[in-house]
Backbone atoms as SQL, in Angstrom:
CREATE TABLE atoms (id INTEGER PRIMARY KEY, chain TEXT, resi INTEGER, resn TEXT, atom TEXT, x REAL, y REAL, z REAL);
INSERT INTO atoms VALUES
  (1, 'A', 1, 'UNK', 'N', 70.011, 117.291, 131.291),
  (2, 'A', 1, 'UNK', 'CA', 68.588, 117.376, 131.543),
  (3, 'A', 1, 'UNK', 'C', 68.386, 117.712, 133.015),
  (4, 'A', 2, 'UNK', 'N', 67.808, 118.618, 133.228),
  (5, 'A', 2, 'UNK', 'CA', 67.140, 119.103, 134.965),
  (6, 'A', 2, 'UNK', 'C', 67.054, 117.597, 135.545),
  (7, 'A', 3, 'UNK', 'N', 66.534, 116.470, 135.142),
  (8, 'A', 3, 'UNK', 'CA', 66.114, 115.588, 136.050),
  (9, 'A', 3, 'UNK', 'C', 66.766, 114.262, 135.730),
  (10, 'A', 4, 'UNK', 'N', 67.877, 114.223, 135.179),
  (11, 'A', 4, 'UNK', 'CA', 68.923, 113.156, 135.233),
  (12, 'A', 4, 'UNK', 'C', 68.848, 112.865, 133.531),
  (13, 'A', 5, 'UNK', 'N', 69.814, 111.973, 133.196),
  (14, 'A', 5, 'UNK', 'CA', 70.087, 111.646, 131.800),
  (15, 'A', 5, 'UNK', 'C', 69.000, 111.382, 130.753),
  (16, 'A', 6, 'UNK', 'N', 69.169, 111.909, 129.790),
  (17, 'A', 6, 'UNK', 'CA', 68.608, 111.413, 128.460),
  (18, 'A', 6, 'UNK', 'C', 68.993, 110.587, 127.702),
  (19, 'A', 7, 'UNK', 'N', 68.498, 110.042, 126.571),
  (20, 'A', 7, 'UNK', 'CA', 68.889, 109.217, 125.919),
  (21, 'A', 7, 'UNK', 'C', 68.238, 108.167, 124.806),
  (22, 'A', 8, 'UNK', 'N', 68.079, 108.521, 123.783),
  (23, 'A', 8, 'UNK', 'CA', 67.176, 107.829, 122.766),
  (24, 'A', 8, 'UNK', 'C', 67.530, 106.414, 122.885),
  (25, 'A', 9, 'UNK', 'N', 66.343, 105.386, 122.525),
  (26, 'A', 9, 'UNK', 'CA', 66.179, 104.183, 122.332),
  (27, 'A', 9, 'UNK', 'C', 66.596, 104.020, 120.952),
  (28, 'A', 10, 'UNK', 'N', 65.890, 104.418, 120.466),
  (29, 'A', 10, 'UNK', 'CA', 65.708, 104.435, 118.730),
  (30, 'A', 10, 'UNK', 'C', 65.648, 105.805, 117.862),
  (31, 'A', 11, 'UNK', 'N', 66.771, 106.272, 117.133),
  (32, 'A', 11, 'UNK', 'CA', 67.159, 106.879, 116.669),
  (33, 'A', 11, 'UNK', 'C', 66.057, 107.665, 116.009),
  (34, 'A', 12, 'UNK', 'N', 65.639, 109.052, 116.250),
  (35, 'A', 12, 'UNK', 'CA', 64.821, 109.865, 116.044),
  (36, 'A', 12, 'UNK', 'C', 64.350, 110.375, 114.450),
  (37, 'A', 13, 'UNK', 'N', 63.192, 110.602, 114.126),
  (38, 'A', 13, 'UNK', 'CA', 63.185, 111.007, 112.626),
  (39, 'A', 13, 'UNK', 'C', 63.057, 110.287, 111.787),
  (40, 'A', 14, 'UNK', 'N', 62.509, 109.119, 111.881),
  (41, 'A', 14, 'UNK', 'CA', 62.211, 107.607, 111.394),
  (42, 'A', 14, 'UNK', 'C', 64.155, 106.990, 110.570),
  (43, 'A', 15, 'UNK', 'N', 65.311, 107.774, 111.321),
  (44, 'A', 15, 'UNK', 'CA', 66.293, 107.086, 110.865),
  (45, 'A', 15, 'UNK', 'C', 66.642, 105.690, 110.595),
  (46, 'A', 16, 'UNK', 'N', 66.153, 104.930, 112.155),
  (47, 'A', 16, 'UNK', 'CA', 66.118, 103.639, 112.206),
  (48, 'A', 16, 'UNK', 'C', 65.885, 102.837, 111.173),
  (49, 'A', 17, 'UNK', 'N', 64.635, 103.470, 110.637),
  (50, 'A', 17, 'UNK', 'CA', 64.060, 102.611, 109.478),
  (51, 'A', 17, 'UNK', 'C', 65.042, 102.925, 108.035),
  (52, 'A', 18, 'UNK', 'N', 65.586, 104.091, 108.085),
  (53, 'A', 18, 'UNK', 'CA', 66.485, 104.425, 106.485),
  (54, 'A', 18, 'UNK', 'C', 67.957, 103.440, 106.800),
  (55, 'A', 19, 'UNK', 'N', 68.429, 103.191, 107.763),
  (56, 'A', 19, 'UNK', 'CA', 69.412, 102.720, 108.799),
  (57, 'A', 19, 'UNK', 'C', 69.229, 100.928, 108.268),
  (58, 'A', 20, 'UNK', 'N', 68.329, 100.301, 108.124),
  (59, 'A', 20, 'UNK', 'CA', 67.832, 99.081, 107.979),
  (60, 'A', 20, 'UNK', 'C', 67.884, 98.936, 106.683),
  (61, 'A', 21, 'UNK', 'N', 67.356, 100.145, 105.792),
  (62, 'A', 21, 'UNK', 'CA', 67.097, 99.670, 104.122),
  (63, 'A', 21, 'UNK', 'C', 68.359, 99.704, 104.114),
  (64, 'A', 22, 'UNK', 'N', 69.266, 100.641, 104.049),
  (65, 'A', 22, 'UNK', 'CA', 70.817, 100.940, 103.869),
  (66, 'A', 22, 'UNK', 'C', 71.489, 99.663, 103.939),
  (67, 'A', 23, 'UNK', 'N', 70.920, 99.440, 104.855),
  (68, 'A', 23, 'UNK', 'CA', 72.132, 98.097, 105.480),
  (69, 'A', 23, 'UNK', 'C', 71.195, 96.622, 104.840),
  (70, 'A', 24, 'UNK', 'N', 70.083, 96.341, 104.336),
  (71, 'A', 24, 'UNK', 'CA', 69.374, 95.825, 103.639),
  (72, 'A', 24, 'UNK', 'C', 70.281, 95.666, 102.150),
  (73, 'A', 25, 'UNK', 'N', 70.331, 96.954, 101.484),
  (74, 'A', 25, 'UNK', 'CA', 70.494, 97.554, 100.092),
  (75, 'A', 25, 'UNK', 'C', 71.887, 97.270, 99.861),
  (76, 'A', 26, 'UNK', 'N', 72.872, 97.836, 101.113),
  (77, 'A', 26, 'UNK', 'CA', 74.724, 97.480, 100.671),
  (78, 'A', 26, 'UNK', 'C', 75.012, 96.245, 101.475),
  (79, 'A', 27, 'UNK', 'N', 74.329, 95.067, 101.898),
  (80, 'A', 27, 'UNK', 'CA', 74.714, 93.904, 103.024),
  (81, 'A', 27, 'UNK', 'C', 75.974, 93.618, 103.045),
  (82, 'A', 28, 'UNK', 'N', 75.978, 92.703, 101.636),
  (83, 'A', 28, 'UNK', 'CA', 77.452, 92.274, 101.447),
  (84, 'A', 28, 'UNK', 'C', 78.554, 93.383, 101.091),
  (85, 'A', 29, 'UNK', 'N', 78.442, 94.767, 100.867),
  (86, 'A', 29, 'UNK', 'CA', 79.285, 95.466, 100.665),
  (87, 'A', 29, 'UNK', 'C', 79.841, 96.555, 101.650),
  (88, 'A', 30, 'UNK', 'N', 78.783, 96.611, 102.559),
  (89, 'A', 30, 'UNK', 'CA', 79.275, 97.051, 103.635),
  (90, 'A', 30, 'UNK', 'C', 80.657, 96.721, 104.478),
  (91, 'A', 31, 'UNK', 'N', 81.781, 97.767, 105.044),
  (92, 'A', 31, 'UNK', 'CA', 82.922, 97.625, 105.013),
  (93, 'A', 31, 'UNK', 'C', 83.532, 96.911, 104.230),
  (94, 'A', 32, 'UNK', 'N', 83.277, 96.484, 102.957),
  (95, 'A', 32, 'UNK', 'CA', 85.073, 96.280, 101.793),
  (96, 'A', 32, 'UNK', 'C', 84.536, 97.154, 101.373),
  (97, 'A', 33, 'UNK', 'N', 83.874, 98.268, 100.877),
  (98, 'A', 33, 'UNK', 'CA', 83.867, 99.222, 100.216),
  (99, 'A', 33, 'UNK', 'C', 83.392, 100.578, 100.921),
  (100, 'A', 34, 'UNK', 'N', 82.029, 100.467, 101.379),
  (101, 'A', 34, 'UNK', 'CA', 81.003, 101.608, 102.091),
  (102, 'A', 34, 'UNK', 'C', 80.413, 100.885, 103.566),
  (103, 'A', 35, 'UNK', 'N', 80.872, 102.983, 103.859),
  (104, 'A', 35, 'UNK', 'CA', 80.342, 102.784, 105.425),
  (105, 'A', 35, 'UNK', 'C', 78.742, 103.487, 104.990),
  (106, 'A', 36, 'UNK', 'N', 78.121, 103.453, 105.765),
  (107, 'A', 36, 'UNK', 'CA', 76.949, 103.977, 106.097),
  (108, 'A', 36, 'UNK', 'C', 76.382, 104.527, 107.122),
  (109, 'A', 37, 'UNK', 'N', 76.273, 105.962, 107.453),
  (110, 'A', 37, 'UNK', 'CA', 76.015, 106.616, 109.147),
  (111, 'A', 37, 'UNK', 'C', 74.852, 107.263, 108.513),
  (112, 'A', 38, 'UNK', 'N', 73.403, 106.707, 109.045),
  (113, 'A', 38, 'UNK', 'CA', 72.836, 108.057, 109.203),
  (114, 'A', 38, 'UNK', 'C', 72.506, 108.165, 107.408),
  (115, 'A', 39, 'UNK', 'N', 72.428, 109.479, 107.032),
  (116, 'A', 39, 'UNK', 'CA', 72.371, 109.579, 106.015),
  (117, 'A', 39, 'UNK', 'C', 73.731, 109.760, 104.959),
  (118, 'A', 40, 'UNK', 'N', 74.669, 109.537, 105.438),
  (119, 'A', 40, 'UNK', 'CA', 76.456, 109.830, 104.832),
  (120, 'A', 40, 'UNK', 'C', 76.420, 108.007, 104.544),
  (121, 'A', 41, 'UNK', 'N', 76.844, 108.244, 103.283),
  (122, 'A', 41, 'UNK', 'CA', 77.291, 107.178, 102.250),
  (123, 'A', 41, 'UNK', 'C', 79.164, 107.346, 102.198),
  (124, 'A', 42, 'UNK', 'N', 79.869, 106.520, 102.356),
  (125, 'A', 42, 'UNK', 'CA', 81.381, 106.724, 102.042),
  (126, 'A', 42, 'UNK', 'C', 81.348, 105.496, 101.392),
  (127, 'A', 43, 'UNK', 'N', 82.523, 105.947, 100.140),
  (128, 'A', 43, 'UNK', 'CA', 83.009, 105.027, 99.144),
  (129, 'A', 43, 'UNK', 'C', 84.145, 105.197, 99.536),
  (130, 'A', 44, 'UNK', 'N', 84.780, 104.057, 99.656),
  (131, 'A', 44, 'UNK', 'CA', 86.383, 103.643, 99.415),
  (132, 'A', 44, 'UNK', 'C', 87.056, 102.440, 98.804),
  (133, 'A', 45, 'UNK', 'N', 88.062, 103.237, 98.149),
  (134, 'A', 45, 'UNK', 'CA', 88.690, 101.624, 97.576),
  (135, 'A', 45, 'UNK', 'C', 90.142, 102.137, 97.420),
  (136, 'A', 46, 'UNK', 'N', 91.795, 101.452, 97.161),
  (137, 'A', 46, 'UNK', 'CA', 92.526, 102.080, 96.927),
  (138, 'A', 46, 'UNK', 'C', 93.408, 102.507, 95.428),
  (139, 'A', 47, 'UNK', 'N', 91.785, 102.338, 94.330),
  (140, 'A', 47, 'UNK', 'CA', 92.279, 102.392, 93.082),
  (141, 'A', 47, 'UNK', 'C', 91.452, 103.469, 92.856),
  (142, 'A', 48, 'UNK', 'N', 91.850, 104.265, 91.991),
  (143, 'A', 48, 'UNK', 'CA', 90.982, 105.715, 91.423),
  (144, 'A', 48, 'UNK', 'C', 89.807, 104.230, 90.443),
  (145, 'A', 49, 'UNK', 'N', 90.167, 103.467, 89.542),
  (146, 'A', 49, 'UNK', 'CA', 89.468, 102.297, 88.691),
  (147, 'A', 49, 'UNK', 'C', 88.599, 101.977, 89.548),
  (148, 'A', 50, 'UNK', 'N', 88.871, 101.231, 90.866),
  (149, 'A', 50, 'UNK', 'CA', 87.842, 100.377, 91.349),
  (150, 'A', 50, 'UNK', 'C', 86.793, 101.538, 92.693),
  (151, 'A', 51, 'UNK', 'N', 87.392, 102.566, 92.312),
  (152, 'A', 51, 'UNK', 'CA', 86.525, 103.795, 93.594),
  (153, 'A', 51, 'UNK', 'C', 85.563, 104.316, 92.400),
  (154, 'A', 52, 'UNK', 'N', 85.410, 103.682, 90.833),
  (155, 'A', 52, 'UNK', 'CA', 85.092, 104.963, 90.144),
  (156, 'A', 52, 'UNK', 'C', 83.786, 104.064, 89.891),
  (157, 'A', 53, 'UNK', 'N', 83.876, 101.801, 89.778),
  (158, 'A', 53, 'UNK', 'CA', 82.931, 101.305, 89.359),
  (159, 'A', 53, 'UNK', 'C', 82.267, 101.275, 91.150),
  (160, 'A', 54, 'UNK', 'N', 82.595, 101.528, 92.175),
  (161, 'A', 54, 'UNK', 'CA', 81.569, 101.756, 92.979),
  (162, 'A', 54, 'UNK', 'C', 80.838, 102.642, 93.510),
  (163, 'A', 55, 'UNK', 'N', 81.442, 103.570, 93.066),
  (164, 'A', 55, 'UNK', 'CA', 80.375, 104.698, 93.077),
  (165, 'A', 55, 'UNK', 'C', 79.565, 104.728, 91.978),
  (166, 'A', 56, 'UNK', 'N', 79.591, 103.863, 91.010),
  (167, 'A', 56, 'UNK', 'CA', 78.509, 104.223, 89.945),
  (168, 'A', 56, 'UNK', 'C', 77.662, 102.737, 90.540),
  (169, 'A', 57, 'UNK', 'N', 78.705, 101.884, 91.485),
  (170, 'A', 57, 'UNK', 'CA', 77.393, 100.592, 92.059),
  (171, 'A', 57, 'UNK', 'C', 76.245, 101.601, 92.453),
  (172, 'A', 58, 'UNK', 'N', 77.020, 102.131, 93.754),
  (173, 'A', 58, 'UNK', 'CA', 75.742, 102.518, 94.917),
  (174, 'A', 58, 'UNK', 'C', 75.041, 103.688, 93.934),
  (175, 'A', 59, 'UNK', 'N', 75.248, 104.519, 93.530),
  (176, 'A', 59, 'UNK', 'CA', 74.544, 105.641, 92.655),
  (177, 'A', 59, 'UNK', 'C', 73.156, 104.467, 92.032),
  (178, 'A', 60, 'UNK', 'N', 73.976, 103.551, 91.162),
  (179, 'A', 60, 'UNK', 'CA', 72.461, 102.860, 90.424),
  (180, 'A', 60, 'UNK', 'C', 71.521, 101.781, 91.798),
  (181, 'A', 61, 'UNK', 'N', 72.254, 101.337, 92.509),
  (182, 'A', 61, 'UNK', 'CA', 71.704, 100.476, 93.714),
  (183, 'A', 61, 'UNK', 'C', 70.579, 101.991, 93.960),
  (184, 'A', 62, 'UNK', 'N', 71.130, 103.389, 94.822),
  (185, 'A', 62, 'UNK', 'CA', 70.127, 103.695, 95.051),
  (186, 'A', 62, 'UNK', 'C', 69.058, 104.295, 93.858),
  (187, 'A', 63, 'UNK', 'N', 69.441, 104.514, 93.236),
  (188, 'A', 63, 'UNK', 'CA', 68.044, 104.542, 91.813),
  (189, 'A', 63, 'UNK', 'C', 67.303, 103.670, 91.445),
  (190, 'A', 64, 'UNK', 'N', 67.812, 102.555, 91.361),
  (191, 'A', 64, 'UNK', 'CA', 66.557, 101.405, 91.570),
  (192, 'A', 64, 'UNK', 'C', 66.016, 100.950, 92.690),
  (193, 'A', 65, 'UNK', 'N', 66.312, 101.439, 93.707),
  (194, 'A', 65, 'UNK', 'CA', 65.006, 101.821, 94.771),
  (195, 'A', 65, 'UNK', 'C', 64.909, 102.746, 95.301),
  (196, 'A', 66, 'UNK', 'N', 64.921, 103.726, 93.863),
  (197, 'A', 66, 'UNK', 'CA', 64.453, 105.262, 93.780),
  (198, 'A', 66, 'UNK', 'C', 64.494, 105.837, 94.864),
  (199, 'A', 67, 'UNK', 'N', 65.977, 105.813, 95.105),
  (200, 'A', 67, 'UNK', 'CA', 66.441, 106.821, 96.473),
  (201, 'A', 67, 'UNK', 'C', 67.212, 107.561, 95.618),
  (202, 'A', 68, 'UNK', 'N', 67.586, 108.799, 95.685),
  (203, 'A', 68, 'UNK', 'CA', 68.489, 109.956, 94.802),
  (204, 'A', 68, 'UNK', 'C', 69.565, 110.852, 96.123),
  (205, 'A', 69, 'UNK', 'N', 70.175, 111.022, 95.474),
  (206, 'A', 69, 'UNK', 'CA', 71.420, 111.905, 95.986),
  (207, 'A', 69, 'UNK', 'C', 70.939, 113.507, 96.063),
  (208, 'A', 70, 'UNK', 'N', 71.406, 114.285, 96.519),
  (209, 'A', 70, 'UNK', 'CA', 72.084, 115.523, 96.432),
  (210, 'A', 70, 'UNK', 'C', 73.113, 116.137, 95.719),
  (211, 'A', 71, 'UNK', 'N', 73.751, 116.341, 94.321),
  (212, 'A', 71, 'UNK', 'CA', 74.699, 116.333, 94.039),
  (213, 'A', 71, 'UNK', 'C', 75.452, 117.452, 94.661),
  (214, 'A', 72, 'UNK', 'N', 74.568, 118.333, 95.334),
  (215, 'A', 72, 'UNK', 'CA', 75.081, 119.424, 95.421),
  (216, 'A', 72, 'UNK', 'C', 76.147, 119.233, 97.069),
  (217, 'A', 73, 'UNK', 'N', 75.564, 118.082, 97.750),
  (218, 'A', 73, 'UNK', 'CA', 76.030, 117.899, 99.008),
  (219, 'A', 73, 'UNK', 'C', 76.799, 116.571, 98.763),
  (220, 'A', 74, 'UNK', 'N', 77.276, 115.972, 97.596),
  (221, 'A', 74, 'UNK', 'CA', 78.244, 115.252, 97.363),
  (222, 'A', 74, 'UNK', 'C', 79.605, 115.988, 97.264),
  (223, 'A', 75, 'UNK', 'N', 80.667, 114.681, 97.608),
  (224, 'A', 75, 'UNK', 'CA', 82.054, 115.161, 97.121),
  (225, 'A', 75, 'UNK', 'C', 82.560, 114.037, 97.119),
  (226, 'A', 76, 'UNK', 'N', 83.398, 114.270, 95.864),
  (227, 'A', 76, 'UNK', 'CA', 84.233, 112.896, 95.223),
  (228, 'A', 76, 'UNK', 'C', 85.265, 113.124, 95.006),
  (229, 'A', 77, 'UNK', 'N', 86.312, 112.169, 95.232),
  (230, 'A', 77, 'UNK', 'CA', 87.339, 111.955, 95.241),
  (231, 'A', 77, 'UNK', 'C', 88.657, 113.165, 95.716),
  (232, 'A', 78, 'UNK', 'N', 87.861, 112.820, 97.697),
  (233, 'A', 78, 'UNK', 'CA', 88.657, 113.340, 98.415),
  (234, 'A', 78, 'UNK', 'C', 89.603, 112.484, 98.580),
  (235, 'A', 79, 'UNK', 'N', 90.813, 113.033, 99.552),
  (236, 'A', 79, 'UNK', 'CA', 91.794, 112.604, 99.868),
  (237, 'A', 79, 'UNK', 'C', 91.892, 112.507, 101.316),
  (238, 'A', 80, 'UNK', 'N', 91.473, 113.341, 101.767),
  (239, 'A', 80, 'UNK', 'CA', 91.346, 113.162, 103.622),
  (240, 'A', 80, 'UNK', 'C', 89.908, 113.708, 103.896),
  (241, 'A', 81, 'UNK', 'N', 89.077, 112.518, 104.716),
  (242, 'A', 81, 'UNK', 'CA', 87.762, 113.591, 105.219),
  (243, 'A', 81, 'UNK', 'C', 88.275, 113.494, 106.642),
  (244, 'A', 82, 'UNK', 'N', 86.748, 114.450, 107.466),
  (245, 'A', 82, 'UNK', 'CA', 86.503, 114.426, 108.833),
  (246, 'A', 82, 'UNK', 'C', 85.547, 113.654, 108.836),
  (247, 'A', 83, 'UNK', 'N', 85.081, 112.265, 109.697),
  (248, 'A', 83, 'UNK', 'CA', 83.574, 111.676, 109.791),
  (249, 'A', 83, 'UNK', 'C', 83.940, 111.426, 111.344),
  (250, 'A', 84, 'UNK', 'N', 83.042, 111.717, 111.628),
  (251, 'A', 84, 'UNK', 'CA', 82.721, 111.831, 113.232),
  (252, 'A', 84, 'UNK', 'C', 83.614, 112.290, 114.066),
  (253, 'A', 85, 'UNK', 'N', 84.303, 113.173, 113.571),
  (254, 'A', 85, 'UNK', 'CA', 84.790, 113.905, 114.875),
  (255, 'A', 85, 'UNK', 'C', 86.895, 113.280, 114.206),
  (256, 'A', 86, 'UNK', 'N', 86.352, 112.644, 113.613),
  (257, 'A', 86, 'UNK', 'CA', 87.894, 111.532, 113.378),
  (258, 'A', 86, 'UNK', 'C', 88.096, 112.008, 111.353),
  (259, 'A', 87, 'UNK', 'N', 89.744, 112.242, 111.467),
  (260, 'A', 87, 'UNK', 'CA', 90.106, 112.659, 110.178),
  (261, 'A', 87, 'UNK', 'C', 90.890, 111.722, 110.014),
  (262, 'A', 88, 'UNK', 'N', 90.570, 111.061, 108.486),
  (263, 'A', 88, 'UNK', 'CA', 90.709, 109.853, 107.945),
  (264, 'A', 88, 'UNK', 'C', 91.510, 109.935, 106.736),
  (265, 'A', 89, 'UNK', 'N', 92.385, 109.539, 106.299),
  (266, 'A', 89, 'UNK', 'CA', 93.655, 109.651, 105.073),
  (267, 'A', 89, 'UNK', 'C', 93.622, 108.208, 104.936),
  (268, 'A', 90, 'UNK', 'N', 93.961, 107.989, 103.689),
  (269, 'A', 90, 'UNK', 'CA', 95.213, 106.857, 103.083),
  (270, 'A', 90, 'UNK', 'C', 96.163, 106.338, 104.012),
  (271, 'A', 91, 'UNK', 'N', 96.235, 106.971, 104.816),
  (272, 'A', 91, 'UNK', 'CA', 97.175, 106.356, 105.754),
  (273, 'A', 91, 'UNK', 'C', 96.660, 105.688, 107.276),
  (274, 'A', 92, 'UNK', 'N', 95.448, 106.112, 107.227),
  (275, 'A', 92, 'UNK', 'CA', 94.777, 105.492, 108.375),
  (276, 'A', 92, 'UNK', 'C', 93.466, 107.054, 109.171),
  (277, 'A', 93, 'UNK', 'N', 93.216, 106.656, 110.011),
  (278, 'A', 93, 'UNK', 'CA', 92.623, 107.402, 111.194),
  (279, 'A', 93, 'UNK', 'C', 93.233, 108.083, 111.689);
């Protein structure tokens, strides 16, 4: 910035507030199963069985408070992603 640093307080685009239901909606499941950034949902577990009944958790969690997906900007049952800059395997970070 021309006149010294920037820097949001509170996350722009009324995120904050989707940021709160999220973390409201998965409390207790947050990290043993799903992270939550923003609008990116990650499922993990290390059974194809128990990765298959939580993704059908959070899918119905968000339908009954008629939040919906994208299917088209989903993907399931990767093996390595990139999330934030950091590529993540079965084997770690």
């Amino acid at each position: 910035m021309p006149y010294g640093h920037y820097e949001f307080l509170v996350i722009p685009f009324g995120y904050g507030n989707a940021r709160k239901e999220m973390n409201d909606m998965f409390g207790d499941q947050l990290r043993k199963f799903i992270i939550v950034f923003l609008n990116v949902i990650l499922i993990y577990r290390p059974t194809l069985d128990e990765h298959g009944k939580n993704v059908i958790f959070v899918i119905q969690t968000l339908h009954d408070k008629q939040l919906y997906t994208n299917i088209s900007k989903c993907e399931f049952l990767k093996k390595s992603i990139t999330y934030l800059g950091h590529s993540i395997t079965k084997r770690g970070v």
